[in-house]
PDB file of C-alpha atoms in Angstrom:
ATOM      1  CA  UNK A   1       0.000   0.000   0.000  1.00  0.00           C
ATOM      2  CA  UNK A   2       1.128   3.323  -0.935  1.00  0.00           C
ATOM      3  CA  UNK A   3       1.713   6.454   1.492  1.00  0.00           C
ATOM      4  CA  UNK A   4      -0.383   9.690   0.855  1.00  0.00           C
ATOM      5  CA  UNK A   5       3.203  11.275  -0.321  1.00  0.00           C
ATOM      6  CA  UNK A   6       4.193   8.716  -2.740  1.00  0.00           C
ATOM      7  CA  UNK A   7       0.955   9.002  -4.376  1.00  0.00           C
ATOM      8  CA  UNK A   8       1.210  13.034  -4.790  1.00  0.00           C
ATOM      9  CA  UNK A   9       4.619  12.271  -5.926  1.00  0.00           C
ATOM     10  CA  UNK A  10       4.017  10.117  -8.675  1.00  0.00           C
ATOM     11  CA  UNK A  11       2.349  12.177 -11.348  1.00  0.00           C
ATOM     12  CA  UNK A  12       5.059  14.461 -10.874  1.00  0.00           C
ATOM     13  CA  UNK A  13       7.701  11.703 -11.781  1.00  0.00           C
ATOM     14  CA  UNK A  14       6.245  10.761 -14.319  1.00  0.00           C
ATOM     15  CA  UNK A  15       5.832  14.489 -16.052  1.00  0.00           C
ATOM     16  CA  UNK A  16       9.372  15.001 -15.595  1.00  0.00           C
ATOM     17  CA  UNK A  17      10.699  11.529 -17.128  1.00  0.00           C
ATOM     18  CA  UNK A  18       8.320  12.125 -20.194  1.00  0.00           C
ATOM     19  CA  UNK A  19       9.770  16.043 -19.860  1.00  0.00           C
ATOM     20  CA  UNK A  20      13.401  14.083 -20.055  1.00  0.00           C
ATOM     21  CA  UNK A  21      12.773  11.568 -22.529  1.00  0.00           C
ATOM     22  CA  UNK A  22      11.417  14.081 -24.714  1.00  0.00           C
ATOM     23  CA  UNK A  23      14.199  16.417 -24.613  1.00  0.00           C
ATOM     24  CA  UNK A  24      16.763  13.573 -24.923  1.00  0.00           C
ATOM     25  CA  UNK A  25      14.740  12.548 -28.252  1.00  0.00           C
ATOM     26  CA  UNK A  26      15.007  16.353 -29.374  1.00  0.00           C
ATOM     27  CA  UNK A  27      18.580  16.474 -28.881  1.00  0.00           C
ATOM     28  CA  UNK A  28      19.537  12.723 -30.600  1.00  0.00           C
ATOM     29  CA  UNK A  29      17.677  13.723 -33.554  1.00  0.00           C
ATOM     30  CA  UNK A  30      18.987  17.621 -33.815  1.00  0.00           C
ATOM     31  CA  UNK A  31      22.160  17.978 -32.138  1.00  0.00           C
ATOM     32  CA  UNK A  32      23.360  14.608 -32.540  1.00  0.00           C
ATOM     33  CA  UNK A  33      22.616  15.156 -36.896  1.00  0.00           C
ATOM     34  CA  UNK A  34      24.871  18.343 -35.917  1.00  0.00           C
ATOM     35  CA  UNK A  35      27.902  16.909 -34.428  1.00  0.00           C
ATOM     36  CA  UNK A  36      28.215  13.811 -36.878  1.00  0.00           C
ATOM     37  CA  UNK A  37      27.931  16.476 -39.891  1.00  0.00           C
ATOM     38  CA  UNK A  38      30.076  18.678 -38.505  1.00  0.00           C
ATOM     39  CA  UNK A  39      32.232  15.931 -37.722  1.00  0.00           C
ATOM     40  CA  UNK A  40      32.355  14.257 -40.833  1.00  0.00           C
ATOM     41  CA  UNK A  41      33.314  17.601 -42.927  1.00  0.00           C
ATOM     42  CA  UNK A  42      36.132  18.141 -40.272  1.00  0.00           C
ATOM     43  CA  UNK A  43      37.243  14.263 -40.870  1.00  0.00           C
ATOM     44  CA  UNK A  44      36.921  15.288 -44.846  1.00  0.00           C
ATOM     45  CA  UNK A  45      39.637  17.666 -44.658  1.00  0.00           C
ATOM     46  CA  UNK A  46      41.727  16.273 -41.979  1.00  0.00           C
ATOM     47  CA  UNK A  47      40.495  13.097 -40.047  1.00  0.00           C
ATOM     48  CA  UNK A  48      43.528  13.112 -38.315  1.00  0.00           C
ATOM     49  CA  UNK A  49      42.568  16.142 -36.250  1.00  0.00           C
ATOM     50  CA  UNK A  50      39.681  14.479 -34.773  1.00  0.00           C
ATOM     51  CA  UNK A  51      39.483  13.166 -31.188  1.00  0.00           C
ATOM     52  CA  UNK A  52      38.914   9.679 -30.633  1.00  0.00           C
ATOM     53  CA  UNK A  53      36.458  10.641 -27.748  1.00  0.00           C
ATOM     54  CA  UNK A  54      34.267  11.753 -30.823  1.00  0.00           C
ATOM     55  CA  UNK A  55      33.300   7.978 -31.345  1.00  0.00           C
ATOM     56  CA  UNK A  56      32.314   7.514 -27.759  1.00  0.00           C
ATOM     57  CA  UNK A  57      30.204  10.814 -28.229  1.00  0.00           C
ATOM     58  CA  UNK A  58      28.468   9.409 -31.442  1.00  0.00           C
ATOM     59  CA  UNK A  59      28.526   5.913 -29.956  1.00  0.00           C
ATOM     60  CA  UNK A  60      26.375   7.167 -27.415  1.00  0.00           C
ATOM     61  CA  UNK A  61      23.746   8.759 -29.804  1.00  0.00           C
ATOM     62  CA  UNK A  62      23.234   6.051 -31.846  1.00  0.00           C
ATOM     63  CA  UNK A  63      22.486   3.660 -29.099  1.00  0.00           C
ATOM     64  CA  UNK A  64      19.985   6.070 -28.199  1.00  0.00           C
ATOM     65  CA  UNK A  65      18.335   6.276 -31.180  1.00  0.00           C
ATOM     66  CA  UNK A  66      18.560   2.147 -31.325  1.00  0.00           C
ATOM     67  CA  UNK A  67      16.554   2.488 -28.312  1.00  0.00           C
ATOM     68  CA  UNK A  68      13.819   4.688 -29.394  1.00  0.00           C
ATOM     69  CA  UNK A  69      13.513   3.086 -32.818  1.00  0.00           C
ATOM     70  CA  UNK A  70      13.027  -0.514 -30.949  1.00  0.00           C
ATOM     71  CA  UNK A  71      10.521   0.492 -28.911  1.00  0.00           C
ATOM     72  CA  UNK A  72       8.758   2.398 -31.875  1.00  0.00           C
ATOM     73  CA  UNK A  73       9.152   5.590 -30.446  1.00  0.00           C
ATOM     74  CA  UNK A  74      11.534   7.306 -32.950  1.00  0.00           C
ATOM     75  CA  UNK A  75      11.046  10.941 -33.784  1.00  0.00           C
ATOM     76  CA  UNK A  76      11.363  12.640 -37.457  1.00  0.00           C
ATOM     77  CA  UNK A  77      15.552  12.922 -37.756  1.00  0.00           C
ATOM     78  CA  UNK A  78      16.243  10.103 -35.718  1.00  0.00           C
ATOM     79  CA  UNK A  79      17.174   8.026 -39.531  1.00  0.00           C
ATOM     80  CA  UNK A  80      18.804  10.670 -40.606  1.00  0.00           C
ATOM     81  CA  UNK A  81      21.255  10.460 -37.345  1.00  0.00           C
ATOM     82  CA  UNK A  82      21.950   6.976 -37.984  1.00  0.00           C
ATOM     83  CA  UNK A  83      22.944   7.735 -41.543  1.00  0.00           C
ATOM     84  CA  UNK A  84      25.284  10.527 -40.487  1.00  0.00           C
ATOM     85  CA  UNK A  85      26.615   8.244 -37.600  1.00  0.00           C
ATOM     86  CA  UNK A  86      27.241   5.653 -39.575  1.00  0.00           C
ATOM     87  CA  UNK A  87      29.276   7.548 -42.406  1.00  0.00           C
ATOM     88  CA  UNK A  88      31.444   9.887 -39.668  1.00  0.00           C
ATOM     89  CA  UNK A  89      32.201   5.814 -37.881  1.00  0.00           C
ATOM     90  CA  UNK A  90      33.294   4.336 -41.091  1.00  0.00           C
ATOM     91  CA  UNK A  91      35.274   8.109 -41.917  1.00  0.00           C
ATOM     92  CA  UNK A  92      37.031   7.921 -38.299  1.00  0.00           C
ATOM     93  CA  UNK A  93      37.486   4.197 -38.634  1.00  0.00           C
ATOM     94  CA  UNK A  94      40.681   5.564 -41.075  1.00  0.00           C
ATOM     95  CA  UNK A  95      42.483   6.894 -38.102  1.00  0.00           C
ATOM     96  CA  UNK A  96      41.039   5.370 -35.124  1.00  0.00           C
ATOM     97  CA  UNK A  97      40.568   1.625 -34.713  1.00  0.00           C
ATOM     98  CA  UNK A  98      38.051   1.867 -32.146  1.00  0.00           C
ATOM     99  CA  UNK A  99      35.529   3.517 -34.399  1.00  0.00           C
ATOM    100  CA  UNK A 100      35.579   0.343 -36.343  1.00  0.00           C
ATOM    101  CA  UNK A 101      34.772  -1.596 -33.614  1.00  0.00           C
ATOM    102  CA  UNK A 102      31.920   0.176 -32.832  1.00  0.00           C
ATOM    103  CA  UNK A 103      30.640   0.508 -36.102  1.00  0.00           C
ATOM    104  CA  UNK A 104      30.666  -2.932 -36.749  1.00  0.00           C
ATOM    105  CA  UNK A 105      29.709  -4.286 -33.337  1.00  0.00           C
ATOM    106  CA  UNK A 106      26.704  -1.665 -32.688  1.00  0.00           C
ATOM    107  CA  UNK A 107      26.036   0.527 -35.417  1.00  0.00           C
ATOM    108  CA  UNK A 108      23.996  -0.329 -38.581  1.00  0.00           C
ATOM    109  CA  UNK A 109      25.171  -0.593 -41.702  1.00  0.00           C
ATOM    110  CA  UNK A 110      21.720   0.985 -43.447  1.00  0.00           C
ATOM    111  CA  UNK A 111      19.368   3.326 -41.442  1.00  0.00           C
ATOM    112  CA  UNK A 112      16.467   1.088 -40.035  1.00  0.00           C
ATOM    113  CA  UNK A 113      18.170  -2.018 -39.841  1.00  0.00           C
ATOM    114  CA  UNK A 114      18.843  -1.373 -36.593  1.00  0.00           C
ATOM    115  CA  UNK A 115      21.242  -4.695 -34.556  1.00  0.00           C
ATOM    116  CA  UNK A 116      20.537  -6.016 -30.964  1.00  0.00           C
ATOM    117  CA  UNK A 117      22.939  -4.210 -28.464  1.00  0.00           C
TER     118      UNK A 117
END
């Protein structure tokens, strides 16, 4: 049985995770499209003058948009992500090793074919 004050509390929880997930879908789809385009052109001229934390970064994004696309709640960019992901992965996979890794282990090769983590 639940307390008075867990009850109150509980609509609020779950307006702020929706509030969070929400943003965090905003931010895959827009900012993440950002930094793997920006990225990529950087990687273009010189890929040597890329970080390798760049592939945790984008790593990180397209698990989260693996997640959202599973459970069918994807928003408009989220493809579009993947796509740039992918490309910037297989463009840093010239210098850094790791990039392959994750590309191959995690990432999909074509948008919507998304692989079990």
């Amino acid at each position: 049985m639940q307390s008075d004050a867990t009850s109150e509390g509980l609509p609020a929880e779950i307006e702020m995770q929706t509030a969070s997930i929400k943003g965090l879908k905003q931010i895959v789809s827009t900012r993440g499209t950002d930094l793997a385009l920006c990225a990529f052109r950087q990687g273009m001229k010189d890929v040597n003058r890329l970080s390798p934390l760049l592939v945790q970064c984008l790593y990180d994004i397209a698990t989260d948009c693996q997640g959202f696309t599973r459970k069918g709640d994807a928003i408009e960019g989220m493809e579009k992500t993947m796509s740039l992901i992918t490309g910037t992965l297989a463009l840093l996979s010239q210098r850094w090793g790791v990039a392959t890794s994750s590309q191959k282990s995690n990432v999909p090769k074509e948008p919507g074919k998304l692989k079990d983590i």
